[in-house]
Tab-separated table of C-alpha atoms and ligand atoms in Angstrom:
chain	number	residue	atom	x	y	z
A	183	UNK	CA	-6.861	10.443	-18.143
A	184	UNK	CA	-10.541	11.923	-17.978
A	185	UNK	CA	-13.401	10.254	-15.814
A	186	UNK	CA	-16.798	11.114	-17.503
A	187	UNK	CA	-19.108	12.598	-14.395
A	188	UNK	CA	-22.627	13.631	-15.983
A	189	UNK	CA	-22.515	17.252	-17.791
A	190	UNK	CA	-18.580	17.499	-16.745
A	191	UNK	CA	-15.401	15.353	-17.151
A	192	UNK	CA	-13.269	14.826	-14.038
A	193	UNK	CA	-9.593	15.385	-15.715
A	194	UNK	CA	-7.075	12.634	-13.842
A	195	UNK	CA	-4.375	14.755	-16.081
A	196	UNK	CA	-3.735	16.252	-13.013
A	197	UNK	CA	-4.561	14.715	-8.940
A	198	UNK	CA	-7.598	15.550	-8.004
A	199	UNK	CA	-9.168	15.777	-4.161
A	200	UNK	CA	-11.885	13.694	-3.313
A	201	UNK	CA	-13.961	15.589	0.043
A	202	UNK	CA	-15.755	13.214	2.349
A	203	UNK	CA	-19.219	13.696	3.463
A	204	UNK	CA	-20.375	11.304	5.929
A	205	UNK	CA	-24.061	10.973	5.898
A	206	UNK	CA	-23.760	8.588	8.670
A	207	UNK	CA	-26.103	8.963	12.293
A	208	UNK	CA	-23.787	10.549	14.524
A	209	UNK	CA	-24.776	9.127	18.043
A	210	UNK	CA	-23.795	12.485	19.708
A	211	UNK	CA	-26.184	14.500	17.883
A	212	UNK	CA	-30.058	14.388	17.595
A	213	UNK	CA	-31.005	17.016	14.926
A	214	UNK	CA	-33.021	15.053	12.422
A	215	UNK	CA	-32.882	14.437	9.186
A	216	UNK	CA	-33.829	17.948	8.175
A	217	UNK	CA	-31.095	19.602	9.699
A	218	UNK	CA	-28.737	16.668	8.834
A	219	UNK	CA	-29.434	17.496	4.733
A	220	UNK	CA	-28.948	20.921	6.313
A	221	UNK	CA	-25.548	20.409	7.834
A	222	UNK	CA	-24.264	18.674	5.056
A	223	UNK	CA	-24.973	20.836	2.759
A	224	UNK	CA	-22.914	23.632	4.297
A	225	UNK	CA	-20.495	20.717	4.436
A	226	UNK	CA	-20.404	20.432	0.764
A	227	UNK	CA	-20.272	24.170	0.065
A	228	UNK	CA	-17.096	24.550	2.216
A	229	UNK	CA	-15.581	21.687	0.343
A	230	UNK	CA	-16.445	23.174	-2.894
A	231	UNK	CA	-15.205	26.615	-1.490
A	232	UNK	CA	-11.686	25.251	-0.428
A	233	UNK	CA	-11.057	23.443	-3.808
A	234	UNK	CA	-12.580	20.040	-3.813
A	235	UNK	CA	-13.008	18.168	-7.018
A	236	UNK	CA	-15.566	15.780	-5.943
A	237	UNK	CA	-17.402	14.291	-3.293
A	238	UNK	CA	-18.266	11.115	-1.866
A	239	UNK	CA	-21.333	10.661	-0.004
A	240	UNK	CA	-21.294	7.747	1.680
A	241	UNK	CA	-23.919	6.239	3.997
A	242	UNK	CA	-22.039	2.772	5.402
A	243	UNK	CA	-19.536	3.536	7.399
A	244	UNK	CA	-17.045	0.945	6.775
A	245	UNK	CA	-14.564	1.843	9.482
A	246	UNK	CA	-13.121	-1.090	11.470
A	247	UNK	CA	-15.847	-2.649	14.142
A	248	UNK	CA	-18.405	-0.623	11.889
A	249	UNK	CA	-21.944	-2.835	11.733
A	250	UNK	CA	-23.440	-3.757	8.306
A	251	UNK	CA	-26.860	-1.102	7.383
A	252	UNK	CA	-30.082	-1.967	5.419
A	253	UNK	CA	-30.272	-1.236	1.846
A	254	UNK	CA	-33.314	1.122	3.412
A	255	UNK	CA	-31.367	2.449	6.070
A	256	UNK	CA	-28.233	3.249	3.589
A	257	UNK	CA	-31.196	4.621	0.714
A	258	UNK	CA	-32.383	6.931	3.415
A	259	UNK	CA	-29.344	8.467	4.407
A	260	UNK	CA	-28.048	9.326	1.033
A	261	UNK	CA	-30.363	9.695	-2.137
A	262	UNK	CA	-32.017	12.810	-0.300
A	263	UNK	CA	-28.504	14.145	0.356
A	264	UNK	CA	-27.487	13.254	-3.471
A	265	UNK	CA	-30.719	14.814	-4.591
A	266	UNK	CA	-30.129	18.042	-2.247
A	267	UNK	CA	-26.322	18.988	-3.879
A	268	UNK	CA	-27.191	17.737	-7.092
A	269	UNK	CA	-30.269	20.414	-6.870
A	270	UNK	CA	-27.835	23.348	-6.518
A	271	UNK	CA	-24.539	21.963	-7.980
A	272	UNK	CA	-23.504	20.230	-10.549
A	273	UNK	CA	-19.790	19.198	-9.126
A	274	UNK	CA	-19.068	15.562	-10.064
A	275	UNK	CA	-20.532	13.472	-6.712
A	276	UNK	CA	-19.148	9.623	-5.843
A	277	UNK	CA	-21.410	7.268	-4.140
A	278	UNK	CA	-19.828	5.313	-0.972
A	279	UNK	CA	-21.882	2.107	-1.271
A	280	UNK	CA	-21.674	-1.850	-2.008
A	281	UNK	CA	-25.383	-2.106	-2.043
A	282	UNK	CA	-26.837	-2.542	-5.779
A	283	UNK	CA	-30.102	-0.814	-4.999
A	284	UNK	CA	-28.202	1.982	-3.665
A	285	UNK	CA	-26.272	2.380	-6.610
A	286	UNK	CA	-29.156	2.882	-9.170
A	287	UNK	CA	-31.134	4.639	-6.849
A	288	UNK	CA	-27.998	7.020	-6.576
A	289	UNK	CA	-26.859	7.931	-9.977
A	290	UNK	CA	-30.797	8.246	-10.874
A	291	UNK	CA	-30.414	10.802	-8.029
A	292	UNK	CA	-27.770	12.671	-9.596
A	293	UNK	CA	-24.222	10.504	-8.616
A	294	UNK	CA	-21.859	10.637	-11.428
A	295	UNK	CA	-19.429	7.548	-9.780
A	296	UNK	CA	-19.686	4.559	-7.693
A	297	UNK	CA	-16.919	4.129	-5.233
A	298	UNK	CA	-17.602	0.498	-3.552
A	299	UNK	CA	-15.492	-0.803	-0.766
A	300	UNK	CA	-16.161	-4.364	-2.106
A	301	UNK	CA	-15.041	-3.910	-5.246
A	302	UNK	CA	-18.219	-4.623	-6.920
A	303	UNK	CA	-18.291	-8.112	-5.197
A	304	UNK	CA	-21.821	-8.113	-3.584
A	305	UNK	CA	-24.862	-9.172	-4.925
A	306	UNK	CA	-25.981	-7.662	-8.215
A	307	UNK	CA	-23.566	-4.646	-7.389
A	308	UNK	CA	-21.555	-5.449	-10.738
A	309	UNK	CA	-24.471	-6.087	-13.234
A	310	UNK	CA	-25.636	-2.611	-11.696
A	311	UNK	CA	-22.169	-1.311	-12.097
A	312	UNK	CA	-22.723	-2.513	-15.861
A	313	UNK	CA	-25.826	-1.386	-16.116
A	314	UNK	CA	-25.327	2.156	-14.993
A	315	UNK	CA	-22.496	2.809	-17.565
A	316	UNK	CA	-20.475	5.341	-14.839
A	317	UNK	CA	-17.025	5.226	-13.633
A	318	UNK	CA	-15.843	2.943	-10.307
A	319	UNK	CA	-13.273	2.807	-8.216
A	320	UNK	CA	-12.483	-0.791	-6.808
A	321	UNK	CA	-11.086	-1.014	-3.046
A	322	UNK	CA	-9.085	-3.934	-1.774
A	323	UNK	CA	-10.700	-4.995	1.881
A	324	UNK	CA	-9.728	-8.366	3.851
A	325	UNK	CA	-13.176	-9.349	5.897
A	326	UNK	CA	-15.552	-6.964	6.486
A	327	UNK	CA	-15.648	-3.734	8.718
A	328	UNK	CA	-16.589	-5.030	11.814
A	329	UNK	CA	-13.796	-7.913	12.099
A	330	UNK	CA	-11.146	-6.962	9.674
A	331	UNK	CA	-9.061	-5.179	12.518
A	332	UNK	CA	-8.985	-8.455	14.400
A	333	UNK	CA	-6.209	-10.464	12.338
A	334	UNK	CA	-5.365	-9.298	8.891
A	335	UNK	CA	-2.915	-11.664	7.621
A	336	UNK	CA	-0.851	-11.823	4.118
A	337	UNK	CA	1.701	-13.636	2.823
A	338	UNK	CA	3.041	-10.644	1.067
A	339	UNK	CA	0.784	-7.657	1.240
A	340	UNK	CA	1.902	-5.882	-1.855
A	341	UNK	CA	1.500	-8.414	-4.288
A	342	UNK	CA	-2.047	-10.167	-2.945
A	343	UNK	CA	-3.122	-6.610	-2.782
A	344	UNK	CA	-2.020	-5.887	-6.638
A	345	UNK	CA	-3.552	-9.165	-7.795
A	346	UNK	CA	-6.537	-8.667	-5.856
A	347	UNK	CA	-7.254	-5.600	-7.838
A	348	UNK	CA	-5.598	-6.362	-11.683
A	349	UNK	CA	-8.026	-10.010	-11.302
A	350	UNK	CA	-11.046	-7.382	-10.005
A	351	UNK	CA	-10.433	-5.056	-13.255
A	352	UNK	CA	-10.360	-8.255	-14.985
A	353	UNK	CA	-13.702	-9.257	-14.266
A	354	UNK	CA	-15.471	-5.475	-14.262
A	355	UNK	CA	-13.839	-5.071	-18.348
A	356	UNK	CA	-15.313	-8.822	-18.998
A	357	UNK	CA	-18.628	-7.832	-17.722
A	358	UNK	CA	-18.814	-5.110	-19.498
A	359	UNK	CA	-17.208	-1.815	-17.697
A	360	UNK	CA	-15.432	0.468	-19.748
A	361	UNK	CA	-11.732	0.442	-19.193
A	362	UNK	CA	-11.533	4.075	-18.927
A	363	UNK	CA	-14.075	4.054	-16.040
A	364	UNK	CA	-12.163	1.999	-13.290
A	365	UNK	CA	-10.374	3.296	-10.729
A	366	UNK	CA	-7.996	1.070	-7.965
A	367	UNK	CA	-7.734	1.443	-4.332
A	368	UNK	CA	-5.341	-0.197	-2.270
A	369	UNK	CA	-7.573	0.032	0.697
A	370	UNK	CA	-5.694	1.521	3.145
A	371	UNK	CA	-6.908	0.586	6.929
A	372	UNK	CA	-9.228	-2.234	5.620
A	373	UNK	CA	-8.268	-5.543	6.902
A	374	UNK	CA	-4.907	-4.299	7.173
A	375	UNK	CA	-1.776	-4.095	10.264
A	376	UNK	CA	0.142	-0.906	10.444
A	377	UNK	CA	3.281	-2.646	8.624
A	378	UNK	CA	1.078	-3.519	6.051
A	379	UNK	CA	-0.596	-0.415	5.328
A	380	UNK	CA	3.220	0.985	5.389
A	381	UNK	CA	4.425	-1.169	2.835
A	382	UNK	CA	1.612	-0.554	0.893
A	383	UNK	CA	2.029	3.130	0.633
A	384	UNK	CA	5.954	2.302	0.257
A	385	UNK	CA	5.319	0.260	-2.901
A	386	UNK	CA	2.409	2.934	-4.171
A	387	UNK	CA	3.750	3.026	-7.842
A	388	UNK	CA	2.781	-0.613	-8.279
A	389	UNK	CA	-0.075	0.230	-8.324
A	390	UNK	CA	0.017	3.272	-10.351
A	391	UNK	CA	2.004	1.034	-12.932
A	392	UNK	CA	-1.270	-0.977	-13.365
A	393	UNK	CA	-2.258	1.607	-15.729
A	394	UNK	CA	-5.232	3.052	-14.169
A	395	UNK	CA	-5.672	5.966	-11.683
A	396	UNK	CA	-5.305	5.248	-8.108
A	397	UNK	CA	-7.413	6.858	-5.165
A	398	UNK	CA	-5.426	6.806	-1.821
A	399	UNK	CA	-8.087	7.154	1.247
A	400	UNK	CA	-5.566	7.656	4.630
A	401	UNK	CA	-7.294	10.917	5.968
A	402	UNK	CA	-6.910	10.378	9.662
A	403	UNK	CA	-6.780	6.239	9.814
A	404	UNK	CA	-5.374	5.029	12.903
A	405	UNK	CA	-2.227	4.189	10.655
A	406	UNK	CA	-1.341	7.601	11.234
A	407	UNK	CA	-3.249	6.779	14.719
A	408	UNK	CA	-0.788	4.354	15.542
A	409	UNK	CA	2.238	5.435	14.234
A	410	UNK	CA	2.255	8.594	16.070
A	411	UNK	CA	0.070	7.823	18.888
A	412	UNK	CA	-2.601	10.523	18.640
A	413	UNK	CA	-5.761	10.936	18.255
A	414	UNK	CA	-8.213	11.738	15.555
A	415	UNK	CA	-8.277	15.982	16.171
A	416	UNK	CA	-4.286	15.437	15.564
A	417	UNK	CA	-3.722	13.947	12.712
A	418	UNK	CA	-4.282	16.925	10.286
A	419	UNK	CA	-0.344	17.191	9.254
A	420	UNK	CA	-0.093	13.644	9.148
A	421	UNK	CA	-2.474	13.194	6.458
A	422	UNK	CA	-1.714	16.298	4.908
A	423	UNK	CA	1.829	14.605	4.599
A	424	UNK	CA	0.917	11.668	3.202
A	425	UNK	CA	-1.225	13.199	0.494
A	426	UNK	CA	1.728	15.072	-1.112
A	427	UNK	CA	3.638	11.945	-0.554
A	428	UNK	CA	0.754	10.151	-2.520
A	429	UNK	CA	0.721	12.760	-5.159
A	430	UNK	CA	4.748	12.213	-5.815
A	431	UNK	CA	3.439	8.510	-6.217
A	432	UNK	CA	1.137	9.252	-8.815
A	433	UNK	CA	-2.292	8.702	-7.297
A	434	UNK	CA	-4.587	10.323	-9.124
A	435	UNK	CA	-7.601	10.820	-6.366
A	436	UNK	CA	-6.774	11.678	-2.788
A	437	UNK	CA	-9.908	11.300	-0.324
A	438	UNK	CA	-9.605	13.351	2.514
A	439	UNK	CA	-11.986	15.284	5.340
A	440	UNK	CA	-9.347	18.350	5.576
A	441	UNK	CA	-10.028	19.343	2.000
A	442	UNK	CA	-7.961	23.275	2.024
A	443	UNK	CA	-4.915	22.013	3.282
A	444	UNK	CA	-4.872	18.621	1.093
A	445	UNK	CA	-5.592	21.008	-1.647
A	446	UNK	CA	-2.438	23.197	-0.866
A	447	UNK	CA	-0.379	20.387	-0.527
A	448	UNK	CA	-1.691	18.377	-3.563
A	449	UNK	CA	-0.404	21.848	-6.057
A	450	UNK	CA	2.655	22.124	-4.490
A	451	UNK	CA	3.763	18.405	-4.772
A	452	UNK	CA	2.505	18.478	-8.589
A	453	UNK	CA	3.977	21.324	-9.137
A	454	UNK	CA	7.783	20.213	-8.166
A	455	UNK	CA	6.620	16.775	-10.147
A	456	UNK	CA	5.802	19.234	-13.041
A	457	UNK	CA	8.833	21.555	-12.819
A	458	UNK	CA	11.221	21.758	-15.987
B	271	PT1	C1	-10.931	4.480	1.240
B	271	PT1	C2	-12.108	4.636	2.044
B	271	PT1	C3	-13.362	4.635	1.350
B	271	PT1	N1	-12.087	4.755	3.398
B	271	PT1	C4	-12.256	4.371	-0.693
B	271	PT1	N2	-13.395	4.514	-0.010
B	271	PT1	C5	-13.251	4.855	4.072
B	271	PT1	N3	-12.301	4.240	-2.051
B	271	PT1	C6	-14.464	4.869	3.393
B	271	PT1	C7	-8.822	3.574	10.217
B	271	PT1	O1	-7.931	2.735	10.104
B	271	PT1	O2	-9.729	4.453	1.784
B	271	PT1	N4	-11.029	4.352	-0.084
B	271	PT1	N5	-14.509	4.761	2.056
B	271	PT1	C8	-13.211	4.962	5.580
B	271	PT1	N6	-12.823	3.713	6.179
B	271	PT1	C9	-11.881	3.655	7.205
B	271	PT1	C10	-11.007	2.567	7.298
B	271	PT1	C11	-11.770	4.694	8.109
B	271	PT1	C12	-10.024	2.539	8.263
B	271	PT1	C13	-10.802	4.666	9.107
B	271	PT1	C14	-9.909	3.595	9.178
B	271	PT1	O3	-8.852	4.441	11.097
């Protein structure tokens, strides 16, 4: 499978690793905007440097009890960062966003992919979606950030998940998205209790079998969190872990902030897949 991203193709033949780049206001830190483009940009470089296949810049964050941003707020944080790699790179670059505004404004800036935590469900994001002619990847999230932690609840997880996302794909190909530009998300941490993001990740190839590819976003969730009962600066083998694990699945993105070590493990997994 190949994911058209501006001047390159994004080849889903083989998994690819997603890096994260949080353009989010870090309350512990004061330096600005200028040194935040700054920062991030070294950010990106080391990514790109330890093998990363894309990036997502996101400027929500969407992490349970996170609060909702403006459309200004979320435009301010991210088009000058998508403007700033795009000026000196031209790896393919997601957009984290549900916002419509952000979305044009972002691939005018140089974003080859929206990746949208809402599935396309707010307003005017899918017309945008339509509009913009680029690839997306649709999440599955019960609630919203700030309260989905409180009491996710399913009758059985695995298969209002998978419906969720085939009725979703549905609706992007009858509005008008190309079926070679969606990619599925089970959502992993979003509105969602340890034993269901468990059984989830259990029952992976369901959603592989949907017949497009699937990103898998666990770098460092509190699933690992709980599990294990560490905290965030532990959970490096953990995710590293579960990203092979993903890759014998057959997802076809992994998102992740460790990108060297994903990397390693993502070759060697594909690799024994692979062997003859
Ligand atoms: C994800 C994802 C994302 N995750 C996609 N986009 C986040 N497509 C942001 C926790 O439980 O999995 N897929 N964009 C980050 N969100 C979370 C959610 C971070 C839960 C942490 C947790 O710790």
């Amino acid at each position: 499978m190949k994911l058209p991203c501006g001047n390159r193709t994004l080849d889903l033949s083989q998994p690819v690793v997603m890096g994260i780049l949080n353009v989010t206001p870090d309350s512990f830190s004061d330096g600005g905007r200028f040194r935040q483009k700054d920062t991030a940009l070294e950010h990106v470089r080391q990514m790109l440097n330890e093998g990363a296949d894309i990036i997502d810049v996101g400027g929500e964050s969407t992490r349970p009890g996170a609060e909702a941003v403006s459309v200004a707020e979320e435009l301010d944080r991210v088009i000058p960062i998508i403007e700033a790699v795009r000026a000196e790179s031209d790896v393919p670059l997601s957009v984290d966003t549900s916002k419509a505004e952000v979305m044009v404004e972002a691939v005018k800036a140089g974003a080859n992919l929206i990746n949208d935590v809402r599935a396309l469900r707010g307003k005017g994001a899918l017309q945008a979606a339509v509009e913009l002619k680029v690839p997306v990847c649709l999440m599955h999230m019960q609630g919203e950030p700030r309260v989905m932690q409180q009491a996710p609840a399913y009758e059985d997880v695995v298969a209002e998940v998978l419906e969720f996302l085939r009725a979703r794909s549905q609706a992007c190909i009858e509005a008008g998205i190309a079926e070679q530009h969606i990619v599925l998300d089970p959502g992993f941490g979003f509105g969602k209790s340890l034993q269901h993001n468990l059984r989830l990740f259990q029952q992976l190839e369901q959603f592989v079998a949907l017949g497009f590819p699937v990103l898998v976003g666990v770098s460092r969730k509190s699933m690992i969190g709980t599990l294990l009962d560490i905290p965030l600066e532990e959970r490096l083998a953990a995710s590293v872990a579960l990203a092979g694990l993903a890759v014998w699945l057959g997802a076809s993105i992994i998102r992740v902030h460790d990108v060297q070590a994903t990397v390693h493990a993502v070759r060697m997994c594909q690799a024994i897949k692979q062997a003859s």
